[in-house]
XYZ file of N, CA and C in Angstrom:
474
model
N -2.868 9.213 -14.168
C -2.142 8.424 -15.138
C -1.085 9.280 -15.775
N 0.006 8.664 -16.077
C 1.112 9.388 -16.702
C 1.094 9.175 -18.193
N 0.799 10.213 -18.929
C 0.818 10.169 -20.393
C 2.065 10.869 -20.872
N 2.949 10.130 -21.462
C 4.196 10.676 -21.947
C 4.421 10.225 -23.366
N 5.169 11.040 -24.135
C 5.495 10.644 -25.484
C 6.407 9.414 -25.445
N 6.084 8.430 -26.268
C 6.940 7.239 -26.260
C 8.281 7.510 -26.890
N 9.293 6.871 -26.321
C 10.652 6.932 -26.827
C 11.331 5.596 -26.511
N 12.431 5.273 -27.206
C 13.104 4.035 -26.858
C 13.645 4.077 -25.438
N 13.427 3.002 -24.690
C 13.900 2.900 -23.330
C 14.710 1.609 -23.183
N 15.900 1.755 -22.620
C 16.721 0.581 -22.284
C 16.501 0.280 -20.827
N 16.020 -0.943 -20.525
C 15.623 -1.264 -19.162
C 16.794 -1.587 -18.235
N 17.950 -1.982 -18.780
C 19.069 -2.324 -17.892
C 19.437 -1.146 -16.986
N 19.615 0.084 -17.538
C 19.954 1.200 -16.611
C 18.808 1.510 -15.641
N 17.579 1.351 -16.067
C 16.438 1.589 -15.176
C 16.503 0.607 -14.015
N 16.726 -0.654 -14.313
C 16.814 -1.690 -13.266
C 18.057 -1.470 -12.396
N 19.181 -1.106 -13.015
C 20.399 -0.871 -12.241
C 20.199 0.221 -11.189
N 19.392 1.202 -11.505
C 19.133 2.307 -10.559
C 18.035 1.964 -9.563
N 17.009 1.296 -10.003
C 15.837 1.038 -9.160
C 16.037 -0.098 -8.155
N 16.822 -1.118 -8.534
C 16.887 -2.337 -7.719
C 17.631 -2.224 -6.400
N 18.787 -1.542 -6.334
C 19.524 -1.543 -5.058
C 18.734 -1.094 -3.828
N 17.988 0.021 -3.874
C 17.236 0.408 -2.667
C 16.132 -0.613 -2.315
N 15.534 -1.214 -3.334
C 14.482 -2.203 -3.102
C 15.103 -3.500 -2.540
N 16.252 -3.889 -3.030
C 16.949 -5.038 -2.496
C 17.289 -4.802 -1.014
N 17.763 -3.586 -0.722
C 18.098 -3.227 0.665
C 16.858 -3.358 1.563
N 15.726 -2.843 1.070
C 14.472 -2.912 1.865
C 14.086 -4.363 2.109
N 14.196 -5.214 1.085
C 13.852 -6.631 1.240
C 14.756 -7.294 2.266
N 16.060 -7.038 2.154
C 17.027 -7.671 3.059
C 16.805 -7.181 4.510
N 16.508 -5.890 4.665
C 16.232 -5.355 6.013
C 15.010 -6.034 6.629
N 14.072 -6.462 5.790
C 12.897 -7.159 6.286
C 13.190 -8.634 6.522
N 14.359 -9.101 6.166
C 14.739 -10.495 6.364
C 14.438 -11.393 5.192
N 14.156 -10.791 4.056
C 13.851 -11.567 2.850
C 15.090 -11.805 2.000
N 15.073 -12.864 1.249
C 16.117 -13.120 0.266
C 15.713 -12.385 -1.001
N 16.596 -11.554 -1.536
C 16.276 -10.801 -2.774
C 17.208 -11.324 -3.868
N 16.607 -11.855 -4.940
C 17.382 -12.398 -6.038
C 17.031 -11.654 -7.326
N 18.040 -11.509 -8.185
C 17.772 -10.902 -9.484
C 18.537 -11.659 -10.575
N 17.862 -11.862 -11.688
C 18.448 -12.471 -12.884
C 18.077 -11.579 -14.045
N 18.918 -10.623 -14.334
C 18.653 -9.646 -15.398
C 19.582 -9.923 -16.584
N 19.033 -10.230 -17.715
C 19.819 -10.453 -18.906
C 20.562 -9.149 -19.254
N 21.849 -9.269 -19.543
C 22.630 -8.104 -19.930
C 22.205 -7.638 -21.325
N 22.317 -6.362 -21.563
C 22.071 -5.773 -22.897
C 20.676 -6.101 -23.419
N 19.653 -5.859 -22.608
C 18.268 -6.028 -23.088
C 18.047 -5.018 -24.225
N 17.316 -5.414 -25.263
C 17.030 -4.478 -26.359
C 16.061 -3.395 -25.888
N 16.019 -2.275 -26.563
C 15.131 -1.195 -26.155
C 13.665 -1.556 -26.398
N 12.823 -0.956 -25.553
C 11.368 -1.069 -25.694
C 10.818 0.363 -25.863
N 9.635 0.471 -26.438
C 9.062 1.782 -26.649
C 8.227 2.179 -25.416
N 8.503 3.347 -24.893
C 7.734 3.788 -23.751
C 8.328 5.017 -23.128
N 8.275 5.060 -21.781
C 8.766 6.179 -21.048
C 9.510 5.689 -19.818
N 10.709 6.207 -19.606
C 11.557 5.700 -18.534
C 10.909 5.873 -17.159
N 10.260 7.018 -16.891
C 9.616 7.260 -15.579
C 8.456 6.310 -15.367
N 7.685 6.056 -16.423
C 6.549 5.153 -16.301
C 7.017 3.744 -16.000
N 8.047 3.270 -16.701
C 8.521 1.915 -16.470
C 9.149 1.793 -15.084
N 9.875 2.816 -14.677
C 10.469 2.803 -13.330
C 9.382 2.745 -12.269
N 8.336 3.545 -12.419
C 7.247 3.549 -11.465
C 6.557 2.186 -11.418
N 6.326 1.585 -12.580
C 5.631 0.299 -12.639
C 6.477 -0.791 -11.972
N 7.752 -0.856 -12.288
C 8.614 -1.883 -11.694
C 8.778 -1.706 -10.206
N 8.933 -0.454 -9.756
C 9.036 -0.193 -8.333
C 7.759 -0.616 -7.607
N 6.601 -0.298 -8.197
C 5.320 -0.653 -7.581
C 5.214 -2.162 -7.408
N 5.533 -2.909 -8.455
C 5.437 -4.358 -8.402
C 6.398 -4.944 -7.358
N 7.620 -4.430 -7.324
C 8.593 -4.945 -6.355
C 8.242 -4.517 -4.920
N 7.783 -3.301 -4.755
C 7.379 -2.846 -3.426
C 6.230 -3.714 -2.906
N 5.268 -4.041 -3.789
C 4.183 -4.916 -3.385
C 4.699 -6.296 -3.008
N 5.629 -6.833 -3.808
C 6.173 -8.173 -3.522
C 6.824 -8.160 -2.139
N 7.548 -7.124 -1.815
C 8.218 -7.017 -0.507
C 7.164 -6.868 0.575
N 6.200 -5.996 0.358
C 5.181 -5.702 1.373
C 4.361 -6.928 1.713
N 4.014 -7.751 0.693
C 3.112 -8.879 0.902
C 3.844 -10.200 1.152
N 5.179 -10.116 1.401
C 5.963 -11.307 1.683
C 6.518 -11.207 3.096
N 5.874 -11.884 4.050
C 6.354 -11.810 5.427
C 7.684 -12.528 5.645
N 7.942 -13.581 4.882
C 9.233 -14.282 4.979
C 9.416 -15.043 3.645
N 10.671 -15.382 3.371
C 10.952 -16.080 2.122
C 11.734 -15.212 1.163
N 11.371 -15.261 -0.108
C 12.161 -14.540 -1.095
C 11.304 -13.708 -2.051
N 11.951 -12.749 -2.657
C 11.420 -11.924 -3.746
C 12.460 -12.010 -4.867
N 11.980 -12.204 -6.082
C 12.899 -12.350 -7.199
C 12.417 -11.533 -8.390
N 13.358 -10.913 -9.075
C 13.036 -10.261 -10.349
C 13.936 -10.863 -11.429
N 13.330 -11.131 -12.572
C 14.077 -11.635 -13.711
C 13.664 -10.836 -14.929
N 14.568 -10.642 -15.862
C 14.258 -9.929 -17.106
C 15.066 -10.551 -18.242
N 14.363 -10.793 -19.346
C 14.990 -11.403 -20.509
C 14.205 -11.025 -21.764
N 14.774 -11.317 -22.942
C 14.063 -11.089 -24.161
C 13.531 -12.415 -24.692
N 12.335 -12.338 -25.289
C 11.674 -13.551 -25.761
C 10.591 -13.162 -26.783
N 10.648 -13.733 -27.962
C 9.604 -13.560 -28.982
C 9.247 -12.102 -29.240
N 10.241 -11.269 -29.438
C 9.973 -9.846 -29.789
C 9.567 -8.978 -28.620
N 9.713 -9.482 -27.407
C 9.366 -8.683 -26.201
C 10.488 -8.795 -25.197
N 10.518 -7.801 -24.305
C 11.296 -7.929 -23.092
C 10.300 -8.362 -22.034
N 10.644 -9.417 -21.326
C 9.768 -9.949 -20.282
C 10.421 -9.651 -18.923
N 9.635 -9.079 -18.013
C 10.079 -8.846 -16.651
C 9.159 -9.610 -15.743
N 9.722 -10.453 -14.910
C 8.920 -11.288 -14.024
C 9.316 -10.994 -12.580
N 8.319 -10.725 -11.753
C 8.541 -10.458 -10.341
C 7.793 -11.522 -9.570
N 8.558 -12.309 -8.808
C 7.994 -13.455 -8.076
C 8.221 -13.267 -6.593
N 7.233 -13.663 -5.803
C 7.409 -13.613 -4.358
C 6.868 -14.883 -3.717
N 7.267 -15.097 -2.490
C 6.759 -16.231 -1.683
C 5.850 -15.683 -0.595
N 5.003 -14.705 -0.988
C 4.200 -14.003 -0.020
C 2.846 -14.657 0.256
N 1.898 -13.808 0.691
C 0.610 -14.290 1.170
C -0.290 -14.776 0.029
N 0.017 -14.370 -1.202
C -0.778 -14.800 -2.345
C -2.076 -14.021 -2.450
N -2.761 -14.250 -3.525
C -4.018 -13.563 -3.819
C -5.101 -14.633 -3.978
N -6.223 -14.487 -3.300
C -7.283 -15.478 -3.466
C -7.807 -15.475 -4.901
N -8.237 -16.659 -5.387
C -8.690 -16.757 -6.801
C -9.743 -15.698 -7.150
N -10.680 -15.422 -6.243
C -11.716 -14.423 -6.547
C -11.124 -13.014 -6.640
N -9.946 -12.814 -6.064
C -9.313 -11.495 -6.127
C -8.578 -11.239 -7.436
N -8.153 -12.292 -8.098
C -7.363 -12.135 -9.340
C -8.125 -11.333 -10.391
N -9.415 -11.633 -10.556
C -10.158 -10.983 -11.630
C -10.371 -9.488 -11.381
N -10.268 -9.053 -10.117
C -10.481 -7.654 -9.785
C -9.197 -6.904 -9.505
N -8.097 -7.596 -9.542
C -6.841 -7.074 -9.067
C -6.409 -5.746 -9.706
N -6.703 -5.565 -10.991
C -6.244 -4.368 -11.683
C -7.325 -3.281 -11.754
N -8.422 -3.461 -11.011
C -9.485 -2.465 -10.988
C -9.097 -1.349 -10.009
N -9.601 -0.171 -10.304
C -9.320 1.003 -9.466
C -9.872 0.785 -8.073
N -9.061 1.051 -7.062
C -9.381 0.966 -5.631
C -9.604 -0.440 -5.107
N -9.316 -1.477 -5.895
C -9.537 -2.827 -5.415
C -8.390 -3.248 -4.495
N -8.759 -3.852 -3.364
C -7.747 -4.435 -2.470
C -8.203 -5.840 -2.120
N -7.296 -6.801 -2.251
C -7.625 -8.196 -1.973
C -7.956 -8.341 -0.481
N -8.932 -9.190 -0.208
C -9.376 -9.417 1.168
C -8.225 -9.889 2.053
N -7.325 -10.663 1.502
C -6.173 -11.164 2.303
C -5.303 -10.010 2.790
N -5.173 -8.959 1.976
C -4.388 -7.801 2.397
C -5.140 -6.993 3.445
N -6.430 -6.805 3.231
C -7.254 -6.043 4.180
C -7.255 -6.719 5.545
N -7.464 -8.031 5.538
C -7.511 -8.799 6.806
C -6.210 -8.726 7.569
N -5.104 -8.638 6.856
C -3.777 -8.591 7.538
C -3.393 -7.155 7.897
N -4.233 -6.197 7.571
C -3.930 -4.801 7.909
C -2.786 -4.212 7.109
N -2.564 -4.722 5.871
C -1.492 -4.202 5.046
C -2.007 -2.963 4.320
N -1.302 -1.861 4.504
C -1.717 -0.576 3.970
C -1.687 -0.559 2.461
N -2.566 0.238 1.861
C -2.600 0.434 0.423
C -3.855 1.153 0.015
N -3.820 1.753 -1.182
C -4.977 2.494 -1.674
C -5.786 1.729 -2.700
N -5.196 0.656 -3.248
C -5.874 -0.041 -4.320
C -5.729 0.629 -5.685
N -4.788 1.541 -5.778
C -4.578 2.241 -7.059
C -3.310 1.811 -7.778
N -2.353 1.239 -7.081
C -1.046 0.940 -7.688
C -1.114 0.026 -8.873
N -1.767 -1.125 -8.737
C -1.830 -2.074 -9.856
C -2.680 -1.563 -10.987
N -3.736 -0.803 -10.659
C -4.547 -0.186 -11.715
C -3.666 0.737 -12.552
N -2.872 1.575 -11.876
C -2.002 2.510 -12.610
C -0.924 1.786 -13.398
N -0.367 0.747 -12.818
C 0.650 -0.013 -13.534
C 0.060 -0.562 -14.850
N -1.102 -1.203 -14.760
C -1.698 -1.803 -15.961
C -2.013 -0.741 -17.011
N -2.647 0.372 -16.593
C -3.019 1.410 -17.542
C -1.767 2.018 -18.180
N -0.751 2.291 -17.401
C 0.468 2.894 -17.934
C 1.195 1.960 -18.897
N 1.248 0.651 -18.575
C 1.861 -0.282 -19.495
C 1.059 -0.388 -20.790
N -0.256 -0.397 -20.647
C -1.113 -0.496 -21.819
C -0.927 0.670 -22.802
N -0.616 1.848 -22.235
C -0.363 3.016 -23.075
C 0.809 2.815 -24.045
N 1.696 1.860 -23.715
C 2.864 1.571 -24.550
C 2.840 0.164 -25.089
N 1.612 -0.364 -25.254
C 1.407 -1.703 -25.821
C 2.024 -2.810 -24.975
N 2.210 -2.525 -23.686
C 2.712 -3.524 -22.750
C 1.566 -4.327 -22.192
N 1.888 -5.473 -21.625
C 0.902 -6.337 -21.017
C 1.401 -6.744 -19.640
N 0.444 -7.031 -18.726
C 0.793 -7.570 -17.432
C -0.160 -8.710 -17.118
N 0.403 -9.749 -16.558
C -0.395 -10.916 -16.160
C 0.014 -11.314 -14.746
N -0.861 -12.024 -14.061
C -0.568 -12.446 -12.699
C -0.990 -13.900 -12.493
N -0.156 -14.606 -11.747
C -0.500 -15.954 -11.291
C -0.232 -15.946 -9.794
N -1.143 -16.557 -9.031
C -0.948 -16.554 -7.590
C -1.578 -17.761 -6.946
N -0.957 -18.209 -5.878
C -1.518 -19.285 -5.044
C -1.582 -18.759 -3.608
N -2.760 -18.761 -3.051
C -2.949 -18.237 -1.702
C -2.006 -18.967 -0.734
N -1.279 -18.182 0.046
C -0.349 -18.739 1.012
C 0.968 -19.184 0.464
N 1.172 -19.129 -0.870
C 2.427 -19.599 -1.484
C 3.170 -18.508 -2.230
N 2.448 -17.542 -2.795
C 3.143 -16.474 -3.502
C 2.486 -16.073 -4.800
N 3.067 -15.054 -5.415
C 2.507 -14.416 -6.592
C 3.614 -14.122 -7.603
N 3.268 -14.235 -8.888
C 4.187 -13.876 -9.962
C 3.480 -12.911 -10.897
N 4.075 -11.742 -11.101
C 3.606 -10.790 -12.095
C 4.553 -10.871 -13.287
N 3.975 -10.946 -14.488
C 4.769 -10.996 -15.709
C 4.407 -9.804 -16.597
N 5.382 -8.996 -16.887
C 5.228 -7.821 -17.740
C 5.895 -8.122 -19.069
N 5.185 -7.826 -20.169
C 5.736 -7.989 -21.518
C 5.696 -6.626 -22.234
N 6.862 -6.230 -22.723
C 6.974 -4.961 -23.450
C 7.566 -5.237 -24.823
N 6.887 -4.740 -25.878
C 7.412 -5.017 -27.227
C 8.758 -4.317 -27.473
N 9.662 -5.078 -28.080
C 10.971 -4.527 -28.438
C 10.790 -3.588 -29.637
N 11.489 -2.456 -29.580
C 11.423 -1.492 -30.666
C 12.656 -1.675 -31.560
N 12.390 -1.618 -32.840
C 13.493 -1.697 -33.825
C 13.979 -0.303 -34.102
N 15.239 -0.034 -33.870
C 15.792 1.326 -34.130
C 16.408 1.409 -35.481
C-alpha cells in the first residue's frame, strides 16, 4: 500500500497525462474509447501517484475485460466531491463476485474461466489507497453487459 502525505491534487493534469496511452491501448484492441472530463476540476486531497495508479488500474481493467465495444471515463464535480466514472461494455462481474471484488487476491470466476491474467490485488489496492484519502469506490455490473466503477473524492478547500 502506498502511504503518502496528503496534498491538494488537481485531477485534470493527472488525466491529461494518463489517458492518451490507455486510449491508444483500447483503440489498438478495437475498442471505442470515450472521455468526458469536466474542465477545471477543483482540487482533491490526496497523492498524485496514488490517484494516477488507481485510475490507470481501473481503466486497464476496463480495457482488459472488454473484448469488444467501448470503454468510457467521465469526471465531474458534484455535491462537494469530484466523481470519476469508468464504464465498460465488457464481460461484467457475476452478482456473487461483487461482494468479494475488493478483497485481497479475489478474482471473479468469469475472469478465471476466460483465462484473463491478474493477481487479484489491483482493486484491493485501489480501494485501500482511496480510503486513505477519504475517497470511496463503488461498482455496478451486469454479467455479459459491462461494469461501471464510480470513484468519489472529497474536494479540498484551499
